[in-house]
N, CA, C and O atoms as a MOPAC input file, in Angstrom:
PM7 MOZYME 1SCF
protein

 N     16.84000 1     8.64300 1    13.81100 1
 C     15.71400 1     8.01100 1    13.14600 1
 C     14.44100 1     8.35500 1    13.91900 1
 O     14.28500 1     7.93300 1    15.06500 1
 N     13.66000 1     9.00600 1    13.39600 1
 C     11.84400 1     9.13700 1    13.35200 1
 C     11.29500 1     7.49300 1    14.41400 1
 O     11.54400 1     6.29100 1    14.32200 1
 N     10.61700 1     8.20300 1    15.17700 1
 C     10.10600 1     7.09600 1    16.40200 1
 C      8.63600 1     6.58200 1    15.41200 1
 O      7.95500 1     7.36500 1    14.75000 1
 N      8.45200 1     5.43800 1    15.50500 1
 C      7.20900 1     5.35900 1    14.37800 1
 C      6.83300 1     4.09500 1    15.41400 1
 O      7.48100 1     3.11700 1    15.78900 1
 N      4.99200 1     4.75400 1    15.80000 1
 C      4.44500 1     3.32900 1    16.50500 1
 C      3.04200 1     3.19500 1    15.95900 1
 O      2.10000 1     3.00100 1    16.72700 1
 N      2.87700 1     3.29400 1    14.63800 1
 C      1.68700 1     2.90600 1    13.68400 1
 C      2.11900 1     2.84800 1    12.11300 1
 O      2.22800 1     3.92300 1    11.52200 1
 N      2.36800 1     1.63100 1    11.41900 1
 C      2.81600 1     1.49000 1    10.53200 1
 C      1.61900 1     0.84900 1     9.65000 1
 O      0.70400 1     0.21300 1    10.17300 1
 N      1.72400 1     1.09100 1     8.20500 1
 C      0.57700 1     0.46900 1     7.70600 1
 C      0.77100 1     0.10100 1     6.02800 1
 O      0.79000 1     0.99400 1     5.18100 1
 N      0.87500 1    -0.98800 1     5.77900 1
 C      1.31200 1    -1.64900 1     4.51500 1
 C      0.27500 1    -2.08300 1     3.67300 1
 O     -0.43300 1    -3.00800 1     4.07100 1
 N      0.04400 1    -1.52100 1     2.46600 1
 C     -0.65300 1    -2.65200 1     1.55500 1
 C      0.01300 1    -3.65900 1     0.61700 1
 O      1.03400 1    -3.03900 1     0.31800 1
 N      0.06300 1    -4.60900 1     0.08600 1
 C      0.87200 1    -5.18600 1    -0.96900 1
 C      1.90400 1    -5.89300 1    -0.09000 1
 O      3.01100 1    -6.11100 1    -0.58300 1
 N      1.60900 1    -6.32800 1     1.34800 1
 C      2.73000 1    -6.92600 1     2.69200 1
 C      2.72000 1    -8.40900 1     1.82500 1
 O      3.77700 1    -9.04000 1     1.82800 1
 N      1.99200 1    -8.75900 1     1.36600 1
 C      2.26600 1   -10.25600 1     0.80700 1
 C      3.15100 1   -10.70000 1    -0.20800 1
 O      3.70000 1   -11.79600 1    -0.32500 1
 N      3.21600 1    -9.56400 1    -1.01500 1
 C      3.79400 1   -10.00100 1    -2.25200 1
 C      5.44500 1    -9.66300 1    -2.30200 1
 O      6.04600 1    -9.52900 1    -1.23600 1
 N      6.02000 1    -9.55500 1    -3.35000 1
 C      7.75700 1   -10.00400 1    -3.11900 1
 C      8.11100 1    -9.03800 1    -2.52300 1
 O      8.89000 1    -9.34100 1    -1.61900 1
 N      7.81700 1    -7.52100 1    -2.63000 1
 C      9.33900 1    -6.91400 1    -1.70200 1
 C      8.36300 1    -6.61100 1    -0.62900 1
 O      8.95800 1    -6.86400 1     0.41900 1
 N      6.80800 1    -6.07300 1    -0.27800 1
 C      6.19400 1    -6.29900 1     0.63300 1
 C      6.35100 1    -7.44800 1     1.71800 1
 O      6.10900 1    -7.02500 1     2.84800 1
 N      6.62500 1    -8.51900 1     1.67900 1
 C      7.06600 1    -9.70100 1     2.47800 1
 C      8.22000 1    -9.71500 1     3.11200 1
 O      8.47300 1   -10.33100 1     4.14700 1
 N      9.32100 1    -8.65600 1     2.15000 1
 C     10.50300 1    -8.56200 1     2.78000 1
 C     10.69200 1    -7.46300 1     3.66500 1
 O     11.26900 1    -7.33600 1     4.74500 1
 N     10.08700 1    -6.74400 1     2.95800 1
 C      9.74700 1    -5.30700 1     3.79600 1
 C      9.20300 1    -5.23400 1     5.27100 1
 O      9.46200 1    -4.50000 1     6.22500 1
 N      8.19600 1    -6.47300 1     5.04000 1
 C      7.63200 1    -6.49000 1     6.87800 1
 C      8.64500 1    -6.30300 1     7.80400 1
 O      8.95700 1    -5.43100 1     8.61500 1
 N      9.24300 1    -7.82700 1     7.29400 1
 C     10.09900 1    -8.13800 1     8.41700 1
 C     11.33600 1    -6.99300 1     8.57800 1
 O     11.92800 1    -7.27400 1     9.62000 1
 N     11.88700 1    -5.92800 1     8.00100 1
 C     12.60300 1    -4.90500 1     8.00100 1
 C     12.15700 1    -4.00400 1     8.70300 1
 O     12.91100 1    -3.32700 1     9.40100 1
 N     10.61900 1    -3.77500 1     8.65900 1
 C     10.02600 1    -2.66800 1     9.63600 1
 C      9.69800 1    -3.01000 1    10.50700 1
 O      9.46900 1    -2.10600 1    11.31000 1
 N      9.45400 1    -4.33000 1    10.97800 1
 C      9.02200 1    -4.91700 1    11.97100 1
 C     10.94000 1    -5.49200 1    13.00400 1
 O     10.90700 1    -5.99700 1    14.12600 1
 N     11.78300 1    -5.32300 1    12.52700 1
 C     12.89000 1    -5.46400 1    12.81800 1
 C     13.55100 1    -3.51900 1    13.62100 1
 O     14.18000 1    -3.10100 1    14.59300 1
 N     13.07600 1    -3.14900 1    12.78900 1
 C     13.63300 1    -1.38700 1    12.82700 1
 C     12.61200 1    -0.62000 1    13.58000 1
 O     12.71900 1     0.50900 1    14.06000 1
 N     11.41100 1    -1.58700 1    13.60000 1
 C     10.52900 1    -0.37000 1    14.67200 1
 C      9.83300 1    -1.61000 1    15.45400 1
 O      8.61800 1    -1.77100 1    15.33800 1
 N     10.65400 1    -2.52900 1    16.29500 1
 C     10.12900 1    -3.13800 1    17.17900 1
 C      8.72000 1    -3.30300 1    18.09800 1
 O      7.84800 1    -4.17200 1    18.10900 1
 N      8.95300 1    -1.79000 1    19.02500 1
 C      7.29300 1    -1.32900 1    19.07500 1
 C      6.10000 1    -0.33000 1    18.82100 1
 O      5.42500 1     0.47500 1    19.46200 1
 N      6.22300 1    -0.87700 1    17.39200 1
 C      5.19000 1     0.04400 1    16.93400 1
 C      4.33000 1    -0.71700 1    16.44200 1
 O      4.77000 1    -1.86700 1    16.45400 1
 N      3.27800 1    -0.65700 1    15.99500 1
 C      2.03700 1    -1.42000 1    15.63500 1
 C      1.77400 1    -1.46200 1    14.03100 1
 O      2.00200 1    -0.62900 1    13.15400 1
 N      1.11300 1    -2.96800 1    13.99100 1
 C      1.51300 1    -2.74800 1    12.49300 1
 C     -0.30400 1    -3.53100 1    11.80600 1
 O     -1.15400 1    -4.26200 1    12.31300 1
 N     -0.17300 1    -2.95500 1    10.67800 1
 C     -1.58800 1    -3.48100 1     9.92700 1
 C     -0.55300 1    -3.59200 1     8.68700 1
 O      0.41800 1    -2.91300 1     8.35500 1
 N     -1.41000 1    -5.16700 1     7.94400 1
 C     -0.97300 1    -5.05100 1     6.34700 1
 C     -2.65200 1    -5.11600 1     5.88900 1
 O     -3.53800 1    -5.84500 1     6.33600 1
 N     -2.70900 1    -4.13600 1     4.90100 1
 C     -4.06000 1    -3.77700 1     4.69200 1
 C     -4.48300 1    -4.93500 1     3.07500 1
 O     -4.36500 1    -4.40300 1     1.97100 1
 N     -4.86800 1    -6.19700 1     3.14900 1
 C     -4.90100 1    -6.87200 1     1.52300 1
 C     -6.34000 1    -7.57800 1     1.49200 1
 O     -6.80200 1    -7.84200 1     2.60200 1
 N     -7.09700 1    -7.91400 1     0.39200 1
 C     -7.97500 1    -8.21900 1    -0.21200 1
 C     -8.29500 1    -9.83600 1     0.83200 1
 O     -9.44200 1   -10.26000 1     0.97500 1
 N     -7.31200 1   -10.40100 1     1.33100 1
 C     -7.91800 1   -11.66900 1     1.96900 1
 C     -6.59300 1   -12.25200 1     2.71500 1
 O     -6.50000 1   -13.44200 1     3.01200 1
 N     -5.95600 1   -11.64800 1     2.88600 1
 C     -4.64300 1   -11.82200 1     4.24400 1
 C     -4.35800 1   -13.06800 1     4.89600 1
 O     -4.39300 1   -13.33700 1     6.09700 1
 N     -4.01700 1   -13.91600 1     3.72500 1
 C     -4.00600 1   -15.28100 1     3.40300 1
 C     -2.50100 1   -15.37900 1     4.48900 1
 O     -2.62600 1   -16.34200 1     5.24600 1
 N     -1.59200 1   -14.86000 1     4.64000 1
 C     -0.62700 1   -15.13200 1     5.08600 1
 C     -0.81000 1   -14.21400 1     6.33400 1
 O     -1.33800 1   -13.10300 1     6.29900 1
 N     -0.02300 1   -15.16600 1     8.05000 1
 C     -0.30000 1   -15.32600 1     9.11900 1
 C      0.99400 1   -14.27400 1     9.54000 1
 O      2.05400 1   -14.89800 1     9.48300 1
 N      1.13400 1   -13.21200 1     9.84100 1
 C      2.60800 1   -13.04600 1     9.88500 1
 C      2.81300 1   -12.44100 1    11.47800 1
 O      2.33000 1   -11.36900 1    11.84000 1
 N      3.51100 1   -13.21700 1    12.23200 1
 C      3.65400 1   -12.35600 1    13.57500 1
 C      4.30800 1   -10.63500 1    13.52600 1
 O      5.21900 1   -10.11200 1    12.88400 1
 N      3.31300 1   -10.12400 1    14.55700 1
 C      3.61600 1    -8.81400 1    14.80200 1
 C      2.21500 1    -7.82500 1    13.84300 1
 O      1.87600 1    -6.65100 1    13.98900 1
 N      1.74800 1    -8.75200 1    13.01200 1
 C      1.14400 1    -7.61400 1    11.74600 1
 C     -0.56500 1    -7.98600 1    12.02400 1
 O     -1.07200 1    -9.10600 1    12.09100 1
 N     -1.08900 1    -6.93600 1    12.12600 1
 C     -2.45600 1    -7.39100 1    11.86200 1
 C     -2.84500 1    -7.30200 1    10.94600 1
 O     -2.57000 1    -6.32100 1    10.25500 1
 N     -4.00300 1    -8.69000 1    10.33500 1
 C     -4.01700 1    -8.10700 1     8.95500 1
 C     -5.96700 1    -7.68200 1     8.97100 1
 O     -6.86900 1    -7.97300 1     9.75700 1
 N     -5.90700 1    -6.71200 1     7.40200 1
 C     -7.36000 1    -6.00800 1     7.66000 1
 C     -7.45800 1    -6.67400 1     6.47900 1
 O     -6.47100 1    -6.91800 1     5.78500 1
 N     -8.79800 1    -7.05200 1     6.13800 1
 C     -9.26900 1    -7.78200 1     4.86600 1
 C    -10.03500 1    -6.30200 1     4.04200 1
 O    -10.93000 1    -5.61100 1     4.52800 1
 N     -9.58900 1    -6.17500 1     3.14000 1
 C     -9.97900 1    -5.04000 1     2.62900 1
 C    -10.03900 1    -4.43500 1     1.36500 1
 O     -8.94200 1    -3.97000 1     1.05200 1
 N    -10.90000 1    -4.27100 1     0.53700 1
 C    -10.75200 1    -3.90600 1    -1.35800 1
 C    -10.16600 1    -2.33100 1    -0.95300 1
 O    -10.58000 1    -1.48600 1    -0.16000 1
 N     -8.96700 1    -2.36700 1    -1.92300 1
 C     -8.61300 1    -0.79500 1    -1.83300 1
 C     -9.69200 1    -0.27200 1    -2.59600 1
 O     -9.76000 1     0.90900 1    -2.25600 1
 N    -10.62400 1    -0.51700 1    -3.49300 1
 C    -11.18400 1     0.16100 1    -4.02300 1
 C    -12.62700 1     0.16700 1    -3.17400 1
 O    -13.61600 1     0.19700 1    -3.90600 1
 N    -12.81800 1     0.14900 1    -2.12800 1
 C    -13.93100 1     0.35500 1    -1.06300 1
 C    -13.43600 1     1.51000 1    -0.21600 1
 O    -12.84600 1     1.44000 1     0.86200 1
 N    -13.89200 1     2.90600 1    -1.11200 1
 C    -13.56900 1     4.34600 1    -0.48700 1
 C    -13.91000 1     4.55800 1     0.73100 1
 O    -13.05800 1     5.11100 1     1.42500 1
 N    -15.14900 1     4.22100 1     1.33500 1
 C    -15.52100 1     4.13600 1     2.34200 1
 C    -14.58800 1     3.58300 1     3.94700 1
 O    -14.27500 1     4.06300 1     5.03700 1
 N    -14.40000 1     1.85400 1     2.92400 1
 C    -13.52700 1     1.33500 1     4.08500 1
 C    -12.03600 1     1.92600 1     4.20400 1
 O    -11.51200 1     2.38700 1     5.21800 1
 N    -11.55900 1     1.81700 1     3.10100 1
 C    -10.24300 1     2.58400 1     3.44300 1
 C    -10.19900 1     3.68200 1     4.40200 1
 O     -9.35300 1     3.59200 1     5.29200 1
 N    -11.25300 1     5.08900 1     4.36900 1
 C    -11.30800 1     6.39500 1     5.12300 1
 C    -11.73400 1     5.67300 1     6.14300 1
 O    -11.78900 1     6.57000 1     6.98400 1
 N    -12.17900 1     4.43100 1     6.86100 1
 C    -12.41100 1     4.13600 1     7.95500 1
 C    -10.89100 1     3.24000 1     9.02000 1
 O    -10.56500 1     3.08300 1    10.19700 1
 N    -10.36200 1     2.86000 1     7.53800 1
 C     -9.10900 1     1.91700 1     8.19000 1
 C     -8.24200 1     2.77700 1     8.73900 1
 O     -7.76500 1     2.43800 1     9.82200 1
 N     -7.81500 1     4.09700 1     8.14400 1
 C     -7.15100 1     5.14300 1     8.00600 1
 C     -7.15000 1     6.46100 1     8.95300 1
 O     -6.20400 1     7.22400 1     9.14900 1
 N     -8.60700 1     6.53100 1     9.54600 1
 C     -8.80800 1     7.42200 1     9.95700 1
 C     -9.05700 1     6.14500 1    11.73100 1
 O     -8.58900 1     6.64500 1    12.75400 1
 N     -9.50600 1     5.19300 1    11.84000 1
 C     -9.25500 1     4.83500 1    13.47300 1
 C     -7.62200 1     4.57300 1    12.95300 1
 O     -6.88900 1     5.55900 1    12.87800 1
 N     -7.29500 1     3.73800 1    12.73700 1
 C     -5.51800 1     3.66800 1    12.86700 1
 C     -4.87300 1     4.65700 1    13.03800 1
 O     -4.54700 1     4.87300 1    14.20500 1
 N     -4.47300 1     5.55100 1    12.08300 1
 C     -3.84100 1     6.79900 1    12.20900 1
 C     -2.28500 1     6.75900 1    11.76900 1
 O     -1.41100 1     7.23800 1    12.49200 1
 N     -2.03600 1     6.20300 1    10.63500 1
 C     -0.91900 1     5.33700 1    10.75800 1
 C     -0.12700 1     6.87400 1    11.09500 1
 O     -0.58400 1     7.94300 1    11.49800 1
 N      1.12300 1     6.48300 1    10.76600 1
 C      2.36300 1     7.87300 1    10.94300 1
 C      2.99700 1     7.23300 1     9.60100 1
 O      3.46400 1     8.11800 1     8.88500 1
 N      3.15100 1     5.80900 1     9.01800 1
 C      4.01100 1     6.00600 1     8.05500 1
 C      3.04700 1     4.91700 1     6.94500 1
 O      2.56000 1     3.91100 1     7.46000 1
 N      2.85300 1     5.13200 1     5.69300 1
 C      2.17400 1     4.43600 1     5.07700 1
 C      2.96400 1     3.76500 1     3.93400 1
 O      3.64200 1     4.48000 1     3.19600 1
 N      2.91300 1     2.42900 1     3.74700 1
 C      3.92200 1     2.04400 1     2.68100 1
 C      2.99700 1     0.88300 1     1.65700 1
 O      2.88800 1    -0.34000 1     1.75500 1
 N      2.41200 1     1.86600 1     0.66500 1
 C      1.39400 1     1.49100 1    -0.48200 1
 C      2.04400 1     0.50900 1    -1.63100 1
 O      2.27500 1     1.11100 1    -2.68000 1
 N      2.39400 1    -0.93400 1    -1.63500 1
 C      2.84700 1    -1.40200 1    -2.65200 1
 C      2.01300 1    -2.36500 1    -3.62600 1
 O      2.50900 1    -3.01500 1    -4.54600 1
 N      0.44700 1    -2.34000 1    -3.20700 1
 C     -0.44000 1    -3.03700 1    -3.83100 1
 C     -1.27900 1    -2.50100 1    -5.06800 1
 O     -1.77200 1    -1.38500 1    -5.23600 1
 N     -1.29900 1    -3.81500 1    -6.02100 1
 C     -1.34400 1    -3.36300 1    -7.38900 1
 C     -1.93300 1    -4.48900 1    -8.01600 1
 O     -1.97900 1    -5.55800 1    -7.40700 1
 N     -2.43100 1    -4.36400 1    -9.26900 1
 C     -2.25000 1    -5.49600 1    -9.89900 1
 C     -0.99500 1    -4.93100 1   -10.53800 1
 O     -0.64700 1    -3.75200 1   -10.46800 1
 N     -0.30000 1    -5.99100 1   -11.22300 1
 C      1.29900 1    -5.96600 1   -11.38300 1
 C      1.13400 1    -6.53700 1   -12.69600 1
 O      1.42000 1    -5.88500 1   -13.70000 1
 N      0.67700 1    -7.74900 1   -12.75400 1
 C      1.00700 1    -8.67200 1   -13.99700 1
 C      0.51000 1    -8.04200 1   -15.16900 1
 O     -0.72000 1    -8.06700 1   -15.21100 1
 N      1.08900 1    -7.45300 1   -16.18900 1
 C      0.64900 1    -6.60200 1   -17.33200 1
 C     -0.56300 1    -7.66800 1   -18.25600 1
 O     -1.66200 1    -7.34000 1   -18.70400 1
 N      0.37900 1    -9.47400 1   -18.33000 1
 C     -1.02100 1   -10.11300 1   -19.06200 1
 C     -2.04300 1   -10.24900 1   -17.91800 1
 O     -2.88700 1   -10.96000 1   -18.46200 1
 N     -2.45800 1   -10.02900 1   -16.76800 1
 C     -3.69400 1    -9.94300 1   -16.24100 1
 C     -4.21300 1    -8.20800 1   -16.46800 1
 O     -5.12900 1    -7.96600 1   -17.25400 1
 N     -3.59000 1    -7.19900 1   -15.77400 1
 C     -3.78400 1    -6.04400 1   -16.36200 1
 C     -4.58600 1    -6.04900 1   -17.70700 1
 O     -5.76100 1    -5.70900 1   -17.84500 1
 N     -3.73200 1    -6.49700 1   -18.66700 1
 C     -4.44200 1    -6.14600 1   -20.28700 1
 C     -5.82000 1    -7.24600 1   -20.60600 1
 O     -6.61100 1    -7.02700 1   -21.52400 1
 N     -5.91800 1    -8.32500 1   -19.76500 1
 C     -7.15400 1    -9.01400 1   -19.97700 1
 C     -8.23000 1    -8.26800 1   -19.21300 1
 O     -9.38000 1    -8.25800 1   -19.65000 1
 N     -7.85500 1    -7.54500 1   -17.91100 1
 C     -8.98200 1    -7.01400 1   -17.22900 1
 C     -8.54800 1    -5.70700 1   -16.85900 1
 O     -8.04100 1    -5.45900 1   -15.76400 1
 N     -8.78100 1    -4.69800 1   -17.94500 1
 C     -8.44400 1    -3.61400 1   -18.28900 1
 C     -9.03200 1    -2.81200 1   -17.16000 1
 O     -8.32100 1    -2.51200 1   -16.20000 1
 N    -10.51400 1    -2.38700 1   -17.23800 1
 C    -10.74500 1    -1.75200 1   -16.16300 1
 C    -10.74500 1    -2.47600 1   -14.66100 1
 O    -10.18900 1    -1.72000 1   -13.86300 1
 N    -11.08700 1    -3.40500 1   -14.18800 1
 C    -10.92300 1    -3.46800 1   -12.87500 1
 C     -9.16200 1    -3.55800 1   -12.49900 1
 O     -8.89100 1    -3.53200 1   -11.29800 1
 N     -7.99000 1    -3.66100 1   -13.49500 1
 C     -6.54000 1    -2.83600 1   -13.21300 1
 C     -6.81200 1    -2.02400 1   -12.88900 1
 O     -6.68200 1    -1.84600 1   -11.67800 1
 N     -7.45700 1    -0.80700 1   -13.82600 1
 C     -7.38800 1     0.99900 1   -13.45300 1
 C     -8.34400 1     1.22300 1   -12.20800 1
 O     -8.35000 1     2.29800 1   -11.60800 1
 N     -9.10800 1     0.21500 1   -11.86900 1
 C     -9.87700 1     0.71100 1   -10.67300 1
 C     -9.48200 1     0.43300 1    -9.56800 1
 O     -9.84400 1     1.01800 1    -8.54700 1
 N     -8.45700 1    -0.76200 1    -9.62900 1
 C     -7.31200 1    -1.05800 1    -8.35900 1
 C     -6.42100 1    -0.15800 1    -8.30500 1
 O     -6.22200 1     0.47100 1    -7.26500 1
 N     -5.58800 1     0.09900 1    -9.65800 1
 C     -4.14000 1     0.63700 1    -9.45500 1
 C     -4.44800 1     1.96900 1    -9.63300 1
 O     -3.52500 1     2.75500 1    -9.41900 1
 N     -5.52600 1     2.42800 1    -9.97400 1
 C     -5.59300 1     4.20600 1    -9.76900 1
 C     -7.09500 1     4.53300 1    -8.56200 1
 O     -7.10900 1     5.56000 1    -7.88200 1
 N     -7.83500 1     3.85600 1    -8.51300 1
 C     -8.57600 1     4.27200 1    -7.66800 1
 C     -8.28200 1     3.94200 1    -6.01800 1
 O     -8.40100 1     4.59500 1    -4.98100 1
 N     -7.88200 1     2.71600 1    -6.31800 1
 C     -7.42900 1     2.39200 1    -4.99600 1
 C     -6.18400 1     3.33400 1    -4.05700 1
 O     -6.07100 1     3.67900 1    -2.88100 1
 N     -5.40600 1     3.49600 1    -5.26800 1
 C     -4.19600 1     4.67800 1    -4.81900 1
 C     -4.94300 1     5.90900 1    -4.40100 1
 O     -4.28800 1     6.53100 1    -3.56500 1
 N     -5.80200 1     6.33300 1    -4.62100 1
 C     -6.86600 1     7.42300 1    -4.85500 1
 C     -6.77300 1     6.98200 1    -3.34700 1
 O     -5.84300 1     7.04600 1    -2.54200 1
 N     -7.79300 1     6.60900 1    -3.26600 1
 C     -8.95900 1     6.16700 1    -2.02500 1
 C     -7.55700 1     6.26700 1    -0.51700 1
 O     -7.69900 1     6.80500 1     0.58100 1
 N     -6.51900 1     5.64900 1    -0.97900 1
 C     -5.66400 1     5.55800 1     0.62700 1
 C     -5.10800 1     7.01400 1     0.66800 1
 O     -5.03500 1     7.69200 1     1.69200 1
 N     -4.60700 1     7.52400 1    -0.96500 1
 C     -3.54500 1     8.86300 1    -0.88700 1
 C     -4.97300 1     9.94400 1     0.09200 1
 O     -4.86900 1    10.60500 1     1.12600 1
 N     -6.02200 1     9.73000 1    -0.69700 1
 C     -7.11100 1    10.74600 1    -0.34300 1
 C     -7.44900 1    10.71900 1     1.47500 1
 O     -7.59100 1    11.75100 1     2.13000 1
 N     -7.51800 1     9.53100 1     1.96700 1
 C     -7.59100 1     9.61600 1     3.24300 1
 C     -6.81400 1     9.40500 1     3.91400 1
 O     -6.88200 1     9.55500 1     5.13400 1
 N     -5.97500 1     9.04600 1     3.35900 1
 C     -4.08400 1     9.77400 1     4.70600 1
 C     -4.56600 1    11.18800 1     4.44700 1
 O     -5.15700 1    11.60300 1     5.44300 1
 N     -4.52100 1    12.15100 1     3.37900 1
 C     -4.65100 1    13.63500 1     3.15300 1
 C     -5.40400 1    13.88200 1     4.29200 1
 O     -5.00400 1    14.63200 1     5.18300 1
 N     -6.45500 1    13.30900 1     4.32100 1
 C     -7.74400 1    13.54400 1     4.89400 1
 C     -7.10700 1    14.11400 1     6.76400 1
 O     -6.78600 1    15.08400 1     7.45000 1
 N     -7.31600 1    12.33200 1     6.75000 1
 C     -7.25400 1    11.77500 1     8.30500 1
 C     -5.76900 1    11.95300 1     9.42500 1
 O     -5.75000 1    12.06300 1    10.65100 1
 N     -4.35700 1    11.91700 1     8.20400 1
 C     -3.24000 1    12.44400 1     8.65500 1
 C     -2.48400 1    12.75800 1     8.16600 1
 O     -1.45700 1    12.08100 1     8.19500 1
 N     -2.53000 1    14.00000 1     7.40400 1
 C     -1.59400 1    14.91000 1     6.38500 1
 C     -0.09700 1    14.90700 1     6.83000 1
 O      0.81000 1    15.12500 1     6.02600 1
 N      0.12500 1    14.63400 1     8.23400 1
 C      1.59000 1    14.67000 1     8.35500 1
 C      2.03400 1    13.04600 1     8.39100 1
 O      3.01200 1    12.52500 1     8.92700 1
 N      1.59400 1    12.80500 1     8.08000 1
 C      2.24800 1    10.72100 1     7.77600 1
 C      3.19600 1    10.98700 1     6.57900 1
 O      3.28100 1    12.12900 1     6.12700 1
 N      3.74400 1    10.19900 1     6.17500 1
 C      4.97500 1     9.53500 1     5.24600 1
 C      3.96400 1     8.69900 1     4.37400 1
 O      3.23700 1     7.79800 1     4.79200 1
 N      4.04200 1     9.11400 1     3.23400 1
 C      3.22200 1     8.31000 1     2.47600 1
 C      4.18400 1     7.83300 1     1.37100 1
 O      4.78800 1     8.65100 1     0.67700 1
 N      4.29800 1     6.73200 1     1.24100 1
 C      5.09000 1     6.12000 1     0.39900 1
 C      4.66200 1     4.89400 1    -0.70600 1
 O      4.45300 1     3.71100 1    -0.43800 1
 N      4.60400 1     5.51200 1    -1.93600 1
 C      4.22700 1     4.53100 1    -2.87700 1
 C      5.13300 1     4.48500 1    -3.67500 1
 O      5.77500 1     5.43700 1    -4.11600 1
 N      5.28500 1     3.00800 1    -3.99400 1
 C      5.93000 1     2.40400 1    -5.10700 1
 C      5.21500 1     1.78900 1    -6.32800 1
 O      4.07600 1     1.39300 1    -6.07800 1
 N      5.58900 1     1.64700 1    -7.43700 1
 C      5.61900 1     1.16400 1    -9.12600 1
 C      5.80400 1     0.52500 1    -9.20500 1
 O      6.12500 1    -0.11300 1    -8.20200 1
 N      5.82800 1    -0.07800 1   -10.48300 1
 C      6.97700 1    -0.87400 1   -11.67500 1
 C      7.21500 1     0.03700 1   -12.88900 1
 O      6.68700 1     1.14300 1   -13.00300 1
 N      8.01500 1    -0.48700 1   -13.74600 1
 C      8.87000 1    -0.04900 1   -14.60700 1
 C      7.70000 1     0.55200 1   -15.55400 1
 O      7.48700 1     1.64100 1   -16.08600 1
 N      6.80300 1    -1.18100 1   -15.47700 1
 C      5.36000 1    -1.31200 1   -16.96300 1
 C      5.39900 1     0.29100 1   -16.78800 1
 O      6.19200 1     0.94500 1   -17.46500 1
 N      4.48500 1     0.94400 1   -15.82100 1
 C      3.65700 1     2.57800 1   -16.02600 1
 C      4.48500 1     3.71000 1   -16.67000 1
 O      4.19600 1     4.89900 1   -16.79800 1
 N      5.88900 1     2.84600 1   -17.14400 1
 C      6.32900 1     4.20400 1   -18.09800 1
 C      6.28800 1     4.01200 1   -19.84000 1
 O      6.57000 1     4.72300 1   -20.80500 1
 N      5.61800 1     2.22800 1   -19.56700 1
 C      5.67100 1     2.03400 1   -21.08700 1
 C      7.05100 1     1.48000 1   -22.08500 1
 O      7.99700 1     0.74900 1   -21.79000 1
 N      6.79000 1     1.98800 1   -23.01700 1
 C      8.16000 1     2.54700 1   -24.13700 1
 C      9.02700 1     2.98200 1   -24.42500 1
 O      9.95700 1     2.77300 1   -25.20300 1
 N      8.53500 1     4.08400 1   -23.32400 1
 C      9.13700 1     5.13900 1   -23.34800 1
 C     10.53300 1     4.71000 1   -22.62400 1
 O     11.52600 1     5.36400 1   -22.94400 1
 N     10.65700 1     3.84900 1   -21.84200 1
 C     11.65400 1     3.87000 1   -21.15900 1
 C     12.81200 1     3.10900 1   -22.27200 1
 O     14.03300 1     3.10200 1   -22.11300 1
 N     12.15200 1     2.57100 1   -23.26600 1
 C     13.02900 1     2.28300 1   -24.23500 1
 C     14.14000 1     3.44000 1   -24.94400 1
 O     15.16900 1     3.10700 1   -25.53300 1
 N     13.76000 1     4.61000 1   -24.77700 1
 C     14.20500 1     5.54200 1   -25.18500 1
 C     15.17700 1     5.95500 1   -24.11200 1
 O     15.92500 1     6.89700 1   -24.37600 1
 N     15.25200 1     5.44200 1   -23.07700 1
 C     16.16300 1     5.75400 1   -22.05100 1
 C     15.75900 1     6.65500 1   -20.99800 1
 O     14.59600 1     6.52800 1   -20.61400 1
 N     16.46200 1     7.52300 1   -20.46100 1
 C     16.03700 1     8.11700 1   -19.39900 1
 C     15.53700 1     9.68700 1   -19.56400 1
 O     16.25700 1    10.53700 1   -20.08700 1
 N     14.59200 1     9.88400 1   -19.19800 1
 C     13.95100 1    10.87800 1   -19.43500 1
 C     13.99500 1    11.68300 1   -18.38400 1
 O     13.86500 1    11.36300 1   -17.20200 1
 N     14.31400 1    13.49500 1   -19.16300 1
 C     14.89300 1    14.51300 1   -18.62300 1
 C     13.91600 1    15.24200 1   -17.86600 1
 O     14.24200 1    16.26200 1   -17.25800 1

C-alpha cells in the first residue's frame, strides 16, 4: 500500500464521506488530513476543516496548491434531485463547476495525486432504466 501523508476530502460530512474519514484516518494514521466544506459544522478529530465554496476558483487553486494533497477524494455535491430541480443553476455551478475548479487545480498544482470522484445514480437519468449500458 501507497504511503499517503496529505489527504484531502470534500463532501467528509455527509453519509459515505463521514464514514470514509474515519477509514482513512484509520489506514493512514500519519498523514494529514483537510475536509474541504462550505461551513464544517462537524468537529472531527484528526481532520482539519477549510470553510470553503467549491465554486470559489480562486480559493480552491489556493487550498490545493499550499496543501499539496497526494490523494484527493471529491464527494461533494448537491445530491437531492428535488433541491437540484428547484435551484437549477446554482446545482450546475456546484456539481460541475466546482468539480471543475478542484479537477483543474490538482491538474494544475499536483498532476501525480489520485483524484477520486464519486456520483449518484440521478446523472445517468433514464437511461439507466434501460439497463446497463455498453
Amino acid at each position: 500500500m501507497a504511503v499517503l501523508d496529505r489527504i484531502l476530502i470534500t463532501g467528509g460530512g455527509g453519509f459515505v464521506g463521514s464514514r470514509l474519514r474515519e477509514r482513512l484516518r484509520a489506514t493512514f494514521p500519519g498523514a494529514r488530513f483537510i475536509d474541504v466544506s462550505r461551513s464544517c459544522e462537524d468537529d472531527v478529530p484528526g481532520w482539519q476543516g477549510v470553510v470553503l465554496d467549491l465554486r470559489d476558483e480562486a480559493g480552491v487553486d489556493a487550498v490545493v496548491a499550499e496543501f499539496a494533497p497526494q490523494l484527493v477524494v471529491h464527494l461533494a455535491a448537491q445530491s437531492s434531485i428535488g433541491a437540484a430541480t428547484r435551484a437549477g443553476e446554482d446545482s450546475w455551478r456546484t456539481n460541475f463547476l466546482g468539480t471543475f475548479h478542484l479537477a483543474t487545480a490538482v491538474a494544475r498544482h499536483v498532476p501525480e495525486a489520485t483524484f477520486f470522484f464519486a456520483s449518484s445514480a440521478a446523472i445517468y437519468g433514464a437511461s439507466l432504466i434501460d439497463g446497463v449500458v455498453d
